[in-house]
Amino acid sequence: MEQTFIALKPDAVQRGYIGEIIQRFERKGFKLAGLKLMHLSREKAETHYGEHKDKPFFGGLVEFITSGPIVAMAWEGNNVVAEARKMMGATNPKDSAPGTIRGDFAVDLGRNIIHGSDSVESAQRELSIFFEPGELVCNWDRSTEKWVYEKPEPAKQACSV
Ligand code: DAT
Ligand code: MG
């Protein structure tokens, strides 16, 4: 069972969309494995967005992501990394289809309200930046599991962080 890292950026928190966005992941059938409201340090922001450090928008991106509280989350499910990216829509909201999170809630590239890991490897790396060992909750039995999956897997006993 895969895990992904999702962050609701400061614009999502300020605009009051925490509940609505979380609801989309719940309704889909994904399972929550970690959740916290936090103010990201500059150091962690630079590590998280390290792949973009030579891009012209890097400074502004770090400023923005550290400008207010964010909601950091771990979500679990079959193919959740790719599915969450589909639910989020294209990076630039002007290209995000209506019905996607960015398509429905955002207009501007620099205020695109949500982050989601782009691969299983990125998810692992990012989860370990935002969550301390022991903070994720992987081993809880969800009573609806057999209504989400035809062949449900038992809850993970060991978390990835
Ligand atoms: P994503 O967030 O869809 O994974 P990304 O990793 O390419 O997209 O970029 C990270 C964030 O940086 C993105 O959510 C918004 C911002 N960004 C990307 N390209 C940009 C650009 N050309 N100008 C300004 N901000 C940009
Ligand atoms: Mg990215």
mmCIF file of C-alpha atoms and ligand atoms in Angstrom:
data_model
loop_
_atom_site.group_PDB
_atom_site.id
_atom_site.type_symbol
_atom_site.label_atom_id
_atom_site.label_comp_id
_atom_site.label_asym_id
_atom_site.label_seq_id
_atom_site.Cartn_x
_atom_site.Cartn_y
_atom_site.Cartn_z
ATOM 1 C CA MET A 1 0.000 0.000 0.000
ATOM 2 C CA GLU A 2 1.481 3.309 -1.148
ATOM 3 C CA GLN A 3 1.800 6.548 0.813
ATOM 4 C CA THR A 4 2.031 10.110 -0.434
ATOM 5 C CA PHE A 5 2.854 13.456 1.093
ATOM 6 C CA ILE A 6 0.241 16.186 0.655
ATOM 7 C CA ALA A 7 0.598 19.751 1.926
ATOM 8 C CA LEU A 8 -2.090 22.418 2.001
ATOM 9 C CA LYS A 9 -0.116 25.580 1.339
ATOM 10 C CA PRO A 10 -0.540 28.866 3.272
ATOM 11 C CA ASP A 11 -3.098 30.154 0.744
ATOM 12 C CA ALA A 12 -5.365 27.112 1.335
ATOM 13 C CA VAL A 13 -5.162 27.644 5.097
ATOM 14 C CA GLN A 14 -5.781 31.410 4.871
ATOM 15 C CA ARG A 15 -8.717 30.964 2.492
ATOM 16 C CA GLY A 16 -10.430 28.394 4.701
ATOM 17 C CA TYR A 17 -10.214 25.366 2.393
ATOM 18 C CA ILE A 18 -8.610 22.869 4.787
ATOM 19 C CA GLY A 19 -11.825 20.941 5.407
ATOM 20 C CA GLU A 20 -13.033 20.928 1.815
ATOM 21 C CA ILE A 21 -9.739 19.640 0.462
ATOM 22 C CA ILE A 22 -9.327 16.966 3.132
ATOM 23 C CA GLN A 23 -12.894 15.873 2.406
ATOM 24 C CA ARG A 24 -11.985 15.092 -1.208
ATOM 25 C CA PHE A 25 -9.280 12.645 -0.140
ATOM 26 C CA GLU A 26 -11.597 11.068 2.441
ATOM 27 C CA ARG A 27 -14.459 10.731 -0.021
ATOM 28 C CA LYS A 28 -12.192 9.118 -2.611
ATOM 29 C CA GLY A 29 -11.418 6.351 -0.119
ATOM 30 C CA PHE A 30 -7.828 7.164 0.787
ATOM 31 C CA LYS A 31 -6.765 6.610 4.370
ATOM 32 C CA LEU A 32 -5.198 9.272 6.572
ATOM 33 C CA ALA A 33 -1.853 8.308 8.107
ATOM 34 C CA GLY A 34 -0.593 11.677 9.386
ATOM 35 C CA LEU A 35 -1.821 15.244 9.834
ATOM 36 C CA LYS A 36 -0.409 18.395 11.372
ATOM 37 C CA LEU A 37 -0.711 22.150 11.204
ATOM 38 C CA MET A 38 2.772 23.599 11.170
ATOM 39 C CA HIS A 39 4.825 26.622 10.331
ATOM 40 C CA LEU A 40 7.552 25.405 8.001
ATOM 41 C CA SER A 41 11.115 26.560 8.703
ATOM 42 C CA ARG A 42 13.094 28.139 5.887
ATOM 43 C CA GLU A 43 15.619 25.306 6.168
ATOM 44 C CA LYS A 44 12.970 22.595 5.695
ATOM 45 C CA ALA A 45 11.335 24.575 2.877
ATOM 46 C CA GLU A 46 14.650 24.773 1.025
ATOM 47 C CA THR A 47 15.237 21.043 1.522
ATOM 48 C CA HIS A 48 11.719 20.156 0.402
ATOM 49 C CA TYR A 49 11.984 22.246 -2.778
ATOM 50 C CA GLY A 50 15.690 21.409 -3.317
ATOM 51 C CA GLU A 51 15.075 20.188 -6.883
ATOM 52 C CA HIS A 52 14.085 23.783 -7.796
ATOM 53 C CA LYS A 53 16.972 25.601 -6.083
ATOM 54 C CA ASP A 54 18.465 26.911 -9.332
ATOM 55 C CA LYS A 55 15.141 28.111 -10.763
ATOM 56 C CA PRO A 56 14.293 31.828 -10.807
ATOM 57 C CA PHE A 57 11.116 31.254 -8.778
ATOM 58 C CA PHE A 58 12.880 29.388 -5.932
ATOM 59 C CA GLY A 59 13.191 32.423 -3.612
ATOM 60 C CA GLY A 60 9.551 33.385 -4.020
ATOM 61 C CA LEU A 61 8.436 29.795 -3.570
ATOM 62 C CA VAL A 62 10.317 29.453 -0.261
ATOM 63 C CA GLU A 63 8.990 32.849 0.907
ATOM 64 C CA PHE A 64 5.440 31.775 0.105
ATOM 65 C CA ILE A 65 5.530 28.310 1.667
ATOM 66 C CA THR A 66 6.992 29.761 4.905
ATOM 67 C CA SER A 67 4.639 32.777 4.970
ATOM 68 C CA GLY A 68 1.982 31.137 7.171
ATOM 69 C CA PRO A 69 0.852 27.806 8.545
ATOM 70 C CA ILE A 70 0.502 24.799 6.283
ATOM 71 C CA VAL A 71 -1.239 21.459 6.789
ATOM 72 C CA ALA A 72 1.126 18.513 6.281
ATOM 73 C CA MET A 73 -0.484 15.135 5.632
ATOM 74 C CA ALA A 74 0.288 11.538 4.796
ATOM 75 C CA TRP A 75 -2.351 9.664 2.780
ATOM 76 C CA GLU A 76 -2.347 5.968 2.037
ATOM 77 C CA GLY A 77 -3.999 3.929 -0.710
ATOM 78 C CA ASN A 78 -3.573 1.948 -3.890
ATOM 79 C CA ASN A 79 -1.693 4.111 -6.397
ATOM 80 C CA VAL A 80 -2.236 7.134 -4.145
ATOM 81 C CA VAL A 81 0.785 9.088 -5.457
ATOM 82 C CA ALA A 82 -0.504 9.272 -9.034
ATOM 83 C CA GLU A 83 -4.166 9.473 -8.030
ATOM 84 C CA ALA A 84 -3.536 12.446 -5.735
ATOM 85 C CA ARG A 85 -1.686 14.251 -8.530
ATOM 86 C CA LYS A 86 -4.720 13.685 -10.766
ATOM 87 C CA MET A 87 -7.042 15.008 -8.052
ATOM 88 C CA MET A 88 -4.821 18.111 -7.670
ATOM 89 C CA GLY A 89 -4.709 18.937 -11.382
ATOM 90 C CA ALA A 90 -1.959 20.617 -13.396
ATOM 91 C CA THR A 91 0.698 22.696 -11.585
ATOM 92 C CA ASN A 92 -0.518 25.918 -13.187
ATOM 93 C CA PRO A 93 -4.185 26.451 -12.249
ATOM 94 C CA LYS A 94 -4.835 28.040 -15.629
ATOM 95 C CA ASP A 95 -4.286 24.538 -17.077
ATOM 96 C CA SER A 96 -5.966 22.561 -14.267
ATOM 97 C CA ALA A 97 -9.259 21.026 -15.314
ATOM 98 C CA PRO A 98 -12.429 22.079 -13.497
ATOM 99 C CA GLY A 99 -13.191 19.426 -10.913
ATOM 100 C CA THR A 100 -9.566 19.164 -9.826
ATOM 101 C CA ILE A 101 -8.481 20.843 -6.586
ATOM 102 C CA ARG A 102 -6.345 23.491 -8.294
ATOM 103 C CA GLY A 103 -8.938 23.826 -11.061
ATOM 104 C CA ASP A 104 -11.664 24.553 -8.519
ATOM 105 C CA PHE A 105 -9.837 26.617 -5.890
ATOM 106 C CA ALA A 106 -6.897 28.416 -7.547
ATOM 107 C CA VAL A 107 -6.108 30.877 -10.326
ATOM 108 C CA ASP A 108 -2.402 31.748 -10.090
ATOM 109 C CA LEU A 109 0.688 29.514 -10.433
ATOM 110 C CA GLY A 110 2.301 31.064 -7.350
ATOM 111 C CA ARG A 111 -0.873 30.437 -5.295
ATOM 112 C CA ASN A 112 -1.799 26.909 -6.337
ATOM 113 C CA ILE A 113 -2.880 25.854 -2.808
ATOM 114 C CA ILE A 114 -1.654 22.259 -2.663
ATOM 115 C CA HIS A 115 1.492 20.158 -2.915
ATOM 116 C CA GLY A 116 1.579 16.433 -3.677
ATOM 117 C CA SER A 117 4.558 14.119 -4.152
ATOM 118 C CA ASP A 118 5.365 13.297 -7.783
ATOM 119 C CA SER A 119 6.694 9.738 -7.203
ATOM 120 C CA VAL A 120 6.907 7.050 -4.532
ATOM 121 C CA GLU A 121 10.559 7.998 -3.941
ATOM 122 C CA SER A 122 9.697 11.707 -3.535
ATOM 123 C CA ALA A 123 6.908 10.763 -1.141
ATOM 124 C CA GLN A 124 9.328 8.862 1.068
ATOM 125 C CA ARG A 125 11.837 11.731 1.018
ATOM 126 C CA GLU A 126 9.204 14.395 1.701
ATOM 127 C CA LEU A 127 7.400 12.483 4.464
ATOM 128 C CA SER A 128 10.704 12.233 6.328
ATOM 129 C CA ILE A 129 11.185 16.026 6.088
ATOM 130 C CA PHE A 130 7.754 16.863 7.491
ATOM 131 C CA PHE A 131 7.188 14.032 9.990
ATOM 132 C CA GLU A 132 9.369 12.847 12.841
ATOM 133 C CA PRO A 133 9.805 9.116 13.507
ATOM 134 C CA GLY A 134 6.710 7.847 15.307
ATOM 135 C CA GLU A 135 4.405 10.667 14.159
ATOM 136 C CA LEU A 136 2.724 8.751 11.345
ATOM 137 C CA VAL A 137 -0.156 6.433 12.232
ATOM 138 C CA CYS A 138 -0.076 3.454 9.891
ATOM 139 C CA ASN A 139 -1.396 0.583 11.910
ATOM 140 C CA TRP A 140 -5.013 1.559 12.425
ATOM 141 C CA ASP A 141 -7.778 -0.710 11.152
ATOM 142 C CA ARG A 142 -10.371 1.151 9.152
ATOM 143 C CA SER A 143 -13.765 -0.480 9.415
ATOM 144 C CA THR A 144 -14.744 0.503 5.859
ATOM 145 C CA GLU A 145 -11.670 -1.055 4.221
ATOM 146 C CA LYS A 146 -13.642 -3.892 2.577
ATOM 147 C CA TRP A 147 -16.060 -1.344 1.080
ATOM 148 C CA VAL A 148 -13.211 0.597 -0.529
ATOM 149 C CA TYR A 149 -11.162 -2.391 -1.750
ATOM 150 C CA GLU A 150 -12.395 -5.685 -3.156
ATOM 151 C CA LYS A 151 -9.311 -7.341 -1.650
ATOM 152 C CA PRO A 152 -8.289 -5.162 1.293
ATOM 153 C CA GLU A 153 -4.773 -5.401 2.691
ATOM 154 C CA PRO A 154 -4.196 -5.507 6.433
ATOM 155 C CA ALA A 155 -3.031 -2.194 7.955
ATOM 156 C CA LYS A 156 0.717 -1.619 7.778
ATOM 157 C CA GLN A 157 2.451 -2.444 11.006
ATOM 158 C CA ALA A 158 5.513 -0.297 10.291
ATOM 159 C CA CYS A 159 5.278 3.287 9.036
ATOM 160 C CA SER A 160 7.634 4.592 6.349
ATOM 161 C CA VAL A 161 8.848 7.351 8.734
HETATM 162 P P1 DAT B 1 4.126 20.706 -8.536
HETATM 163 O O1 DAT B 1 3.799 21.529 -7.310
HETATM 164 O O2 DAT B 1 2.918 20.497 -9.398
HETATM 165 O O3 DAT B 1 4.855 19.436 -8.209
HETATM 166 P P2 DAT B 1 6.683 21.789 -9.416
HETATM 167 O O4 DAT B 1 7.345 20.771 -8.554
HETATM 168 O O5 DAT B 1 7.147 21.895 -10.832
HETATM 169 O O6 DAT B 1 5.102 21.613 -9.437
HETATM 170 O O7 DAT B 1 6.878 23.233 -8.758
HETATM 171 C C1 DAT B 1 6.730 23.427 -7.373
HETATM 172 C C2 DAT B 1 5.947 24.684 -7.147
HETATM 173 O O8 DAT B 1 6.708 25.818 -7.601
HETATM 174 C C3 DAT B 1 4.631 24.780 -7.914
HETATM 175 O O9 DAT B 1 3.580 24.160 -7.200
HETATM 176 C C4 DAT B 1 4.424 26.235 -8.078
HETATM 177 C C5 DAT B 1 5.838 26.784 -8.182
HETATM 178 N N1 DAT B 1 6.264 26.976 -9.577
HETATM 179 C C6 DAT B 1 6.524 25.993 -10.474
HETATM 180 N N2 DAT B 1 6.900 26.502 -11.655
HETATM 181 C C7 DAT B 1 6.899 27.846 -11.502
HETATM 182 C C8 DAT B 1 7.179 28.963 -12.343
HETATM 183 N N3 DAT B 1 7.575 28.786 -13.617
HETATM 184 N N4 DAT B 1 7.033 30.203 -11.839
HETATM 185 C C9 DAT B 1 6.646 30.397 -10.572
HETATM 186 N N5 DAT B 1 6.359 29.392 -9.699
HETATM 187 C C10 DAT B 1 6.476 28.141 -10.163
HETATM 188 MG MG MG B 2 6.777 19.064 -7.580
#
